[in-house]
Amino acid sequence: MYSLVETKMHETNMKKWQHDMAMNKWQFLSNGTNTDTARIIVGWDKGVFDVVTVNISPQWVTCRVHSAVHGFDFTASFFYGHNTPVARQEMWEYIKLNGASYKDNPWVLMGDFNATMNPTDSKGGDPNWSRHKQAFGDCMHQAELHTVPYRGIKYTWHNGQQGGDTILKKLDWVIGNTAMANVWPNATAHFLPRSVSDHSSMMLQLRQDHFKPKPSFKFLNFWAEREDFIPQIARVWQAHIHGSPLFRFTSKLQLIKAHLKNWHKVNRSNISIRVAKAKADWDEAQLRLDADPIAEETILLERNKAKIYLRLSKDEEAFFKQRSRIQWLTLGDRNTTFFHRSLLHRKMRNKITCLEDGEGNIVHDQEGLGKVAVGYYRHLMNEETGTGAGLQEYGGSLAFLHGPVACMAKGSYVGHGTSSSLKFTVLNPKGRIWTMVAGGGASVIYADTVGDLGYASELGNYAEYSGAPNEDEVLQYARVVIDCATSDPDGRKRALLIGGGIANFTDVAATFNGIIRALREKESKLKAARMHIYVRRGGPNYQTGLAKMRTLGEELGVPLEVYGPEATMTGICKQAIDCIMSTA
C-alpha cells in the first residue's frame, strides 16, 4: 500500500496512468474531483488489503485499512498540507477533532504537512520562530499523538539552492497515536534520500520485533511503602556470608535483589491484571452486601475487598508513574492512564533505531547496535584522559579550566567538612538555555523537559548543587555557571533557570545569597548576553529568598521572573523556551 502526494493529476488521467504503471490488480482513490486535480493518491493491492474511504478533503485522505493476510486493522490518514498557515489551520482542526475519536484504535498519519514542529527542524532561511509555527506542535499535544521513531534523512525537503541560499526542512512526518504504539511498539519509519522530488520518500514498517532484551533490575519505590518491606530486608541481610567486607556487602546486595524480584513476581507482577481482578472481586462483594446489608460476614468481606483494590490501585499508579518518569504531577484523581501513555511515548521517543560505527557504517539490527555501543565505550574507557575541562578546587575556590575538549567540559566539587556537592557539565557552549538547579531529581526534570519540548540542542549545561552548600561555595559555583552562560554574546536572547523543587532542609534564602552576589558581579555580562532569568523554588525560608531575588531584579534591570512552589518546573522551562524563541 502506498500514497503519492503533490501529484497534480486530473481525474480523467487516472485510468491511463494506472494502465501505464501495469498495476491493474491494484485499486486507487484520490482527492481529485471533476474540476480539481488530485493532490493525494492512495493505492493498494486488492489481494492483500481491504480499504474503506472515511474522509476526503483537499489536504488529506483518511481510510480504514484491513488486511486478513497480515492480520491487522487500523486507520490511515495521508496528508499534503497547504503552503500557508491560514489554509493549514483546517488540517490542524481535523487532526485535533479526530484525536479523541480514534484514541482506542490505531491511527497512522503520514505525508507532507508543510510544517515543522521545532526550530531545530529547519536549517537556513528565516531563523525566527513565529507564533503560527507552534500550531503543529500544539496540535500534536492536544490530539495526544507522537512521532514514530525513524532512520534515514532528517531534513526531508531541500529548496534546490546552494551556498547561503540553501534551506533544509523536515516537512514530512510519520505520526501515530497511543493505540498504535500499543499494537506496534517497534514500528519504524524510514526516510530515503531524495531522487526526482525535492522531498524524501518515506516508508512505515509495522513490525513485531521478536528481540527481547534481558530486563534489568529496577527498584520500585512503592515497595518501600509496604509495612513488611523493612523486616524482609533485615531478614535477608542477616544471612551469614564468609569473605572480605566488600565481598560480604556485594553478596548481600545480590541476595536482596533476588529476594525482591521473587517477592515482586509473587505479589505485584502483572499489576494491571491484578487491579482488574481486585475490582471485579470488590464489585461482587458490594452486590452481596447490597443483598444482605446486615450480615457481619458480608460487611467485612466488602471492606476487605475494597482495601485490596485500593492498595493495588495505588501500587499500579506508583509503578507507571516511576517508569514514565513523570514525577512532578500531583492531582487528586488516579493518573494511571496518563502515566501509562507517557511511558509508551517515552519508549518510542527514546528507541534507538540506528547507530554509526567508527568506520562510518550505519547499523540497524539489534545485535549490531549492541556491539557498536559496547565497542564505543570500550574505546572510550581505554583512551587516556585528563585533557578535558572541568571544575576543580584551586586555592579554596572553584575555577573553570579550559582544555582541548571544551565542548564537553564537566566536573564536580565536594565541600571539605560538609555534605555539599556541586556538579557542572557543559553540553553545548553555544546553547541558549542554562540551568543552576538544586537537587539531582529537579535537575533531571529541567533537562528532560527542555529535551522533551524539542530544544535539547539549545541546552547549554547540566548542573546541580545539593547538601546545603554554604554561601561562599554557592558564590564560586554561580560565578562559573554565569561565566559559561554569558560567554560570546551573539545578540540573541538567552535564559538562565535558577532554583529547583521544594527543599527538605536546605535554607533557600542562604543559598540564594551566594547566587545573588554572583549575579550582581556579573551584571554587565548578563546584559550583554541578553539573559532572561527564571527563578522557581520552595522549602525552608523560601519566601525570604524569593523576595531578595525580586529586589535584585529591580536593581539590576535584568529581566528576572520569580515563582514559588505554586508554579511547575515544566512550566518554567516552557516560559524560558518561549522567551528565547520570541523575535522581540
XYZ file of C-alpha atoms in Angstrom:
584
model
C 0.000 0.000 0.000
C 1.337 3.450 -0.812
C 0.374 7.087 -1.260
C 1.570 9.791 -3.658
C 1.225 13.461 -2.742
C 1.562 16.643 -4.800
C 0.556 14.646 -7.885
C -1.423 17.404 -9.698
C -3.113 14.658 -11.727
C -6.525 15.222 -13.308
C -9.204 12.651 -12.580
C -9.571 11.814 -16.290
C -5.921 10.681 -16.449
C -6.127 8.230 -13.529
C -7.141 5.198 -15.650
C -4.422 5.833 -18.229
C -1.792 6.270 -15.508
C -2.905 3.034 -13.844
C -2.638 1.173 -17.163
C 0.799 2.631 -17.926
C 2.043 1.574 -14.493
C 0.860 -2.018 -15.171
C -0.982 -2.034 -11.861
C -4.343 -3.364 -12.991
C -4.655 -5.566 -9.889
C -4.367 -2.514 -7.697
C -7.126 -0.165 -6.637
C -6.795 3.606 -6.202
C -8.589 6.537 -4.664
C -7.727 10.225 -4.693
C -8.945 13.601 -3.507
C -9.340 14.842 -7.051
C -12.676 16.000 -8.462
C -14.056 16.736 -11.896
C -12.788 20.306 -11.576
C -9.701 19.987 -9.344
C -6.585 17.881 -9.836
C -5.705 15.162 -7.339
C -3.231 16.290 -4.682
C -3.169 12.865 -2.946
C -3.443 9.388 -4.476
C -3.695 6.212 -2.391
C -3.141 2.778 -3.934
C -3.319 -0.767 -2.562
C -3.123 -4.389 -3.659
C -6.705 -5.704 -3.634
C -5.449 -9.191 -2.857
C -3.860 -8.047 0.379
C -5.814 -5.041 1.660
C -9.431 -4.030 2.086
C -9.688 -0.233 2.178
C -12.768 1.822 3.015
C -12.821 5.584 2.496
C -13.587 7.545 5.681
C -12.962 11.204 4.816
C -11.522 13.149 1.898
C -10.547 16.811 1.608
C -8.016 18.835 -0.424
C -5.417 18.321 2.369
C -6.000 14.717 3.437
C -7.384 11.291 2.618
C -8.437 9.098 5.544
C -9.326 5.444 5.114
C -9.883 2.306 7.141
C -7.351 -0.416 6.318
C -7.872 -4.124 6.974
C -5.566 -6.967 5.985
C -6.525 -10.563 6.588
C -3.101 -11.593 5.235
C -1.140 -9.589 7.796
C -3.804 -9.683 10.493
C -4.192 -6.004 11.256
C -6.832 -3.291 11.198
C -6.099 0.428 11.510
C -6.999 3.906 10.283
C -4.579 5.685 7.949
C -4.571 9.383 7.028
C -2.387 10.709 4.228
C -1.699 14.459 4.243
C -0.500 17.135 1.880
C -0.765 20.426 3.769
C -1.356 23.763 2.073
C 1.599 26.151 1.916
C 0.039 28.947 4.014
C -0.540 28.905 7.794
C -4.158 30.040 7.429
C -5.010 27.277 4.967
C -3.299 24.634 7.146
C -5.475 25.565 10.118
C -8.269 23.355 8.740
C -5.869 20.393 8.760
C -4.862 21.006 12.406
C -8.515 21.241 13.462
C -9.310 17.966 11.693
C -6.477 16.165 13.482
C -7.418 17.554 16.907
C -11.087 16.678 16.377
C -10.323 13.061 15.456
C -7.652 12.535 18.102
C -10.369 11.607 20.591
C -12.417 9.636 18.027
C -9.549 7.268 17.210
C -7.996 7.050 20.687
C -8.977 3.378 21.089
C -7.954 2.327 17.564
C -4.548 2.512 15.848
C -4.277 5.692 13.770
C -1.356 6.376 11.419
C -0.806 9.863 9.962
C 1.857 10.439 7.313
C 2.708 12.756 4.470
C 3.915 16.262 3.662
C 2.440 18.503 6.365
C 4.309 21.538 5.004
C 5.211 22.453 8.597
C 7.964 21.942 11.167
C 7.417 21.097 14.837
C 10.521 22.678 16.355
C 13.108 25.301 15.374
C 15.709 22.534 15.056
C 13.708 21.048 12.166
C 14.962 23.786 9.824
C 18.367 24.910 8.602
C 18.757 28.142 6.660
C 16.125 30.688 5.772
C 14.238 32.783 8.326
C 15.583 31.895 11.826
C 12.620 33.474 13.658
C 10.160 31.101 15.290
C 6.855 32.820 14.505
C 3.772 32.031 16.564
C 1.994 30.266 13.691
C 4.826 27.714 13.622
C 3.692 26.409 17.011
C 0.394 25.180 15.525
C 1.798 21.775 14.521
C 3.256 21.028 17.959
C 0.134 22.278 19.745
C -1.994 20.063 17.505
C 0.130 17.013 18.338
C -0.147 17.726 22.057
C -3.912 18.224 22.065
C -4.578 15.156 19.917
C -2.182 13.042 22.066
C -0.083 11.991 19.068
C 3.646 11.272 18.783
C 6.182 10.925 16.004
C 7.193 7.387 15.082
C 10.937 6.654 15.574
C 12.713 6.958 12.261
C 16.004 6.403 10.485
C 17.458 7.924 7.363
C 17.158 11.548 6.239
C 16.144 14.118 8.865
C 15.676 17.183 6.656
C 13.204 15.793 4.133
C 12.918 18.891 1.901
C 15.606 20.834 0.011
C 14.933 24.116 -1.778
C 17.371 23.235 -4.554
C 19.626 26.228 -3.884
C 23.261 26.252 -2.856
C 25.593 28.238 -0.635
C 23.969 30.744 1.696
C 20.613 30.351 -0.085
C 20.264 26.677 0.876
C 17.232 25.825 3.031
C 16.627 22.391 4.545
C 13.477 21.492 6.477
C 11.739 18.480 7.942
C 8.273 18.829 6.428
C 7.415 15.140 6.039
C 6.323 13.166 9.084
C 5.095 9.756 10.223
C 2.891 10.052 13.295
C 0.836 7.672 15.439
C -1.454 7.624 18.445
C -1.200 5.675 21.693
C -3.284 2.771 20.376
C -0.816 2.372 17.513
C 2.095 2.324 19.968
C 0.335 -0.411 21.935
C -0.193 -2.617 18.881
C 3.155 -1.902 17.164
C 5.626 -0.708 19.815
C 8.519 -1.385 17.414
C 7.107 0.490 14.409
C 9.815 2.334 12.486
C 9.736 4.949 9.727
C 12.461 5.219 7.089
C 13.109 8.462 5.173
C 15.002 7.785 1.955
C 17.444 10.118 0.173
C 15.776 12.448 -2.347
C 15.700 11.435 -6.020
C 13.367 13.033 -8.598
C 11.469 15.060 -5.998
C 12.627 17.808 -3.666
C 11.089 15.713 -0.842
C 12.273 12.437 0.686
C 10.149 9.337 0.227
C 9.065 7.677 3.461
C 8.195 4.136 4.469
C 6.441 2.872 7.593
C 7.195 -0.643 8.782
C 4.626 -2.093 11.180
C 6.681 -4.962 12.514
C 6.669 -7.108 15.594
C 10.234 -7.203 16.891
C 10.985 -10.578 18.445
C 14.143 -9.286 20.097
C 13.549 -9.100 23.840
C 16.488 -7.828 25.847
C 17.009 -9.281 29.283
C 15.222 -6.960 31.714
C 17.479 -5.179 34.172
C 16.715 -4.965 37.862
C 14.850 -1.795 38.853
C 13.974 -0.851 42.383
C 10.314 0.165 42.570
C 9.686 2.917 45.070
C 6.294 1.628 46.182
C 7.966 -1.482 47.635
C 9.331 0.672 50.461
C 5.804 1.819 51.400
C 4.744 -1.663 52.481
C 4.832 -2.443 56.199
C 6.661 -5.732 55.644
C 9.432 -4.208 53.487
C 11.980 -3.411 56.221
C 11.518 -6.744 58.087
C 12.101 -8.637 54.812
C 15.271 -6.708 54.008
C 16.552 -7.153 57.577
C 15.958 -10.907 57.463
C 17.867 -11.320 54.182
C 20.678 -9.013 55.342
C 21.304 -11.176 58.420
C 22.449 -14.097 56.270
C 25.955 -15.336 57.198
C 28.477 -14.940 54.376
C 32.220 -15.584 54.684
C 34.792 -13.435 52.932
C 36.131 -9.890 52.834
C 33.855 -6.991 53.901
C 33.376 -5.882 50.294
C 32.543 -9.429 49.174
C 30.026 -9.830 52.008
C 28.450 -6.464 51.128
C 28.027 -7.191 47.398
C 26.830 -10.732 48.093
C 24.092 -9.492 50.409
C 23.017 -6.935 47.790
C 22.666 -9.794 45.299
C 20.581 -11.767 47.810
C 18.303 -8.783 48.390
C 17.889 -8.229 44.656
C 16.931 -11.869 44.101
C 14.525 -11.762 47.048
C 12.831 -8.553 45.814
C 12.479 -9.915 42.279
C 10.840 -13.082 43.565
C 8.638 -11.169 46.011
C 7.505 -8.833 43.210
C 6.774 -11.775 40.910
C 4.563 -13.402 43.544
C 2.818 -10.289 44.847
C 2.953 -7.457 42.298
C 3.744 -8.749 38.788
C 1.076 -8.131 36.112
C -0.165 -5.328 38.299
C -2.883 -4.122 35.907
C -4.402 -7.623 35.685
C -4.352 -7.849 39.477
C -6.103 -4.467 39.728
C -8.815 -5.560 37.290
C -9.404 -8.781 39.232
C -9.460 -6.920 42.552
C -12.060 -4.514 41.135
C -14.216 -7.415 39.964
C -13.962 -9.042 43.426
C -14.917 -5.745 45.079
C -17.900 -5.334 42.726
C -19.099 -8.816 43.623
C -18.649 -8.108 47.340
C -20.695 -4.900 47.002
C -23.522 -6.829 45.345
C -23.508 -9.384 48.182
C -23.550 -6.573 50.739
C -26.427 -4.921 48.925
C -28.391 -8.172 49.046
C -27.619 -8.771 52.738
C -26.587 -5.436 54.344
C -26.909 -6.675 57.946
C -24.742 -9.779 57.879
C -21.369 -9.160 59.539
C -19.676 -11.539 57.106
C -20.718 -9.553 54.007
C -19.773 -6.238 55.688
C -16.268 -7.459 56.498
C -15.870 -9.050 53.053
C -16.786 -5.810 51.260
C -14.343 -3.738 53.351
C -11.550 -6.271 52.857
C -12.017 -6.370 49.076
C -12.121 -2.563 48.972
C -8.805 -2.305 50.836
C -7.159 -4.831 48.497
C -8.370 -2.967 45.405
C -7.324 0.463 46.696
C -3.865 -0.801 47.722
C -3.273 -2.443 44.348
C -4.551 0.662 42.519
C -2.084 2.796 44.433
C 0.737 0.380 43.589
C -0.269 0.374 39.917
C -0.219 4.155 39.687
C 3.131 4.345 41.504
C 4.557 1.696 39.165
C 3.619 3.511 35.951
C 4.485 6.895 37.419
C 8.039 5.775 38.182
C 8.517 4.069 34.821
C 7.204 7.082 32.890
C 9.484 9.431 34.891
C 6.633 11.906 35.237
C 7.409 12.829 38.836
C 6.137 16.378 39.093
C 2.416 15.777 38.528
C 0.130 15.691 41.569
C -3.608 15.507 41.029
C -6.477 14.346 43.191
C -7.629 11.585 40.860
C -5.735 8.494 39.782
C -3.353 9.229 36.933
C -2.505 5.648 35.892
C -3.770 6.102 32.319
C -1.746 9.290 31.877
C 1.431 7.698 33.227
C 0.933 4.643 31.027
C 0.595 6.808 27.910
C 3.620 8.842 28.934
C 5.606 5.627 29.296
C 4.610 4.469 25.795
C 5.514 7.822 24.265
C 8.824 7.895 26.102
C 9.754 4.370 24.993
C 9.015 5.187 21.348
C 10.797 8.551 21.533
C 13.923 7.018 23.112
C 14.093 3.937 20.873
C 17.467 3.714 19.122
C 16.878 2.583 15.543
C 20.395 3.006 14.147
C 23.977 3.821 15.152
C 27.078 4.780 13.194
C 30.207 2.789 13.973
C 33.763 4.093 13.974
C 34.152 3.387 10.252
C 31.056 5.342 9.246
C 28.794 2.309 8.684
C 25.138 2.640 9.715
C 23.929 -0.335 11.799
C 20.216 -1.125 12.244
C 19.842 -4.653 13.687
C 19.604 -5.087 17.450
C 22.656 -7.322 17.790
C 24.749 -4.890 15.751
C 23.529 -1.919 17.801
C 24.729 -3.642 20.953
C 28.162 -4.324 19.504
C 28.575 -0.714 18.318
C 27.607 0.654 21.747
C 29.909 -1.716 23.640
C 32.762 -1.035 21.227
C 32.368 2.712 21.598
C 32.588 2.648 25.387
C 35.458 0.153 25.394
C 37.386 2.533 23.139
C 36.374 5.491 25.276
C 37.475 3.859 28.539
C 40.792 2.751 27.064
C 41.712 6.251 25.866
C 43.932 8.414 28.012
C 42.005 11.114 29.804
C 42.878 14.342 31.528
C 42.745 16.711 28.534
C 39.196 17.870 29.149
C 37.873 20.789 31.055
C 36.105 20.952 34.342
C 35.620 22.338 37.780
C 38.454 21.868 40.197
C 39.183 23.193 43.635
C 42.074 25.638 43.455
C 43.132 27.773 46.375
C 39.824 27.254 48.157
C 37.776 28.386 45.155
C 36.264 26.902 42.044
C 37.969 27.531 38.720
C 36.789 26.683 35.207
C 39.701 25.055 33.405
C 39.523 25.213 29.618
C 41.082 22.416 27.609
C 41.070 20.835 24.156
C 37.632 19.284 24.814
C 35.806 22.471 25.727
C 32.520 21.293 24.237
C 32.108 18.594 26.883
C 33.535 20.204 29.985
C 32.445 18.735 33.259
C 33.487 18.479 36.859
C 32.341 18.440 40.454
C 33.217 19.946 43.795
C 32.689 18.434 47.213
C 32.953 20.784 50.178
C 35.512 19.847 52.809
C 33.934 19.106 56.190
C 30.411 19.484 54.766
C 27.923 17.333 52.875
C 27.658 19.797 49.996
C 28.074 18.702 46.386
C 28.184 20.929 43.305
C 28.229 19.455 39.796
C 28.504 21.127 36.418
C 28.707 19.803 32.850
C 28.855 21.910 29.692
C 26.791 20.238 26.984
C 26.806 22.966 24.342
C 28.900 26.141 24.825
C 26.672 27.911 22.282
C 23.431 26.817 23.921
C 20.940 29.472 24.987
C 19.237 27.675 27.906
C 21.334 27.282 31.065
C 20.445 25.836 34.446
C 21.588 26.243 38.037
C 19.311 23.835 39.900
C 19.275 22.418 43.424
C 18.880 18.652 43.766
C 19.565 15.817 41.349
C 15.893 14.974 40.752
C 14.917 18.537 39.908
C 17.997 18.939 37.696
C 16.986 15.899 35.648
C 13.421 17.189 35.306
C 14.618 20.559 33.997
C 16.993 18.947 31.496
C 14.499 16.275 30.388
C 11.739 18.843 29.925
C 13.862 21.041 27.673
C 14.705 17.952 25.620
C 11.126 16.649 25.529
C 9.939 20.023 24.213
C 12.347 19.676 21.309
C 15.112 22.056 22.388
C 17.859 19.707 23.562
C 20.235 21.386 21.110
C 19.757 24.690 22.971
C 20.575 23.212 26.399
C 23.944 24.632 27.417
C 24.656 22.581 30.518
C 23.623 20.172 33.221
C 24.122 21.483 36.757
C 23.068 20.542 40.270
C 24.016 21.525 43.785
C 22.915 19.702 46.922
C 23.781 19.019 50.555
C 23.099 22.588 51.811
C 26.246 24.312 50.450
C 27.266 27.478 52.260
C 27.126 30.955 50.752
C 30.766 31.058 49.631
C 30.527 27.672 47.909
C 27.407 28.750 46.046
C 29.049 32.071 45.110
C 32.027 30.352 43.480
C 29.753 27.866 41.772
C 27.382 30.523 40.424
C 30.306 32.521 39.026
C 31.364 29.542 36.900
C 27.838 28.881 35.609
C 27.209 32.534 34.727
C 30.592 32.926 33.018
C 29.822 29.979 30.746
C 26.212 31.026 30.144
C 27.174 34.579 29.101
C 30.272 33.843 27.004
C 30.459 35.016 23.367
C 27.225 37.089 23.141
C 25.648 36.872 19.679
C 22.721 39.261 20.066
C 20.156 36.514 20.638
C 18.235 36.020 23.881
C 19.376 33.506 26.482
C 17.694 32.058 29.564
C 19.055 31.014 32.960
C 16.884 28.723 35.111
C 17.620 29.013 38.851
C 16.014 27.059 41.674
C 14.692 23.535 41.891
C 11.976 21.623 43.675
C 10.837 22.003 47.272
C 13.802 21.654 49.650
C 13.605 19.489 52.759
C 16.305 21.089 54.908
C 18.304 23.473 52.693
C 17.875 27.131 53.689
C 16.719 28.609 50.377
C 17.497 32.212 51.364
C 21.038 31.304 52.431
C 21.890 29.566 49.140
C 20.256 32.399 47.194
C 22.606 34.854 48.915
C 25.582 33.361 47.078
C 23.719 33.369 43.754
C 22.606 36.982 44.259
C 26.202 38.079 44.903
C 27.344 36.374 41.708
C 24.534 37.926 39.659
C 25.478 41.390 40.924
C 29.120 40.811 39.995
C 28.190 39.624 36.500
C 25.587 42.324 35.766
C 27.347 43.647 32.648
C 27.841 40.141 31.240
C 24.181 39.277 31.832
C 23.032 42.365 29.963
C 25.459 41.824 27.084
C 24.193 38.266 26.659
C 20.532 39.426 26.759
C 19.993 36.983 29.610
C 16.476 36.376 30.968
C 16.440 34.774 34.419
C 13.696 32.487 35.769
C 13.684 31.584 39.481
C 11.488 28.842 40.960
C 11.991 27.407 44.458
C 10.253 26.167 47.598
C 11.368 24.960 51.006
C 12.642 26.409 54.299
C 12.785 30.217 54.251
C 11.915 30.314 50.546
C 9.685 33.416 50.841
C 12.654 35.455 52.055
C 14.866 34.092 49.287
C 12.301 34.858 46.576
C 11.781 38.373 47.933
C 15.540 39.011 47.687
C 15.504 37.789 44.104
C 12.655 40.142 43.181
C 14.539 43.068 44.697
C 17.659 42.067 42.775
C 15.741 42.078 39.505
C 14.593 45.647 40.118
C 18.135 46.747 40.969
C 19.925 45.142 38.029
C 17.476 45.938 35.283
C 17.886 42.378 34.000
C 14.636 40.508 33.138
C 14.090 38.326 36.202
C 10.872 36.413 36.943
C 10.361 34.807 40.357
C 7.992 31.942 41.241
C 7.291 29.840 44.296
C 6.227 26.183 44.553
C 2.822 27.041 43.068
C 4.498 27.128 39.622
C 5.530 23.870 37.941
C 9.125 23.208 36.916
C 7.954 22.132 33.462
C 6.018 25.376 33.068
C 9.127 27.430 33.871
C 11.057 25.551 31.170
C 8.303 26.293 28.643
C 8.412 30.010 29.531
C 12.165 30.115 29.052
C 11.900 28.443 25.663
C 9.132 30.808 24.532
C 11.320 33.718 25.614
C 14.463 32.789 23.683
C 12.460 31.896 20.571
C 10.461 35.143 20.511
C 11.574 37.743 17.986
C 11.230 40.770 20.296
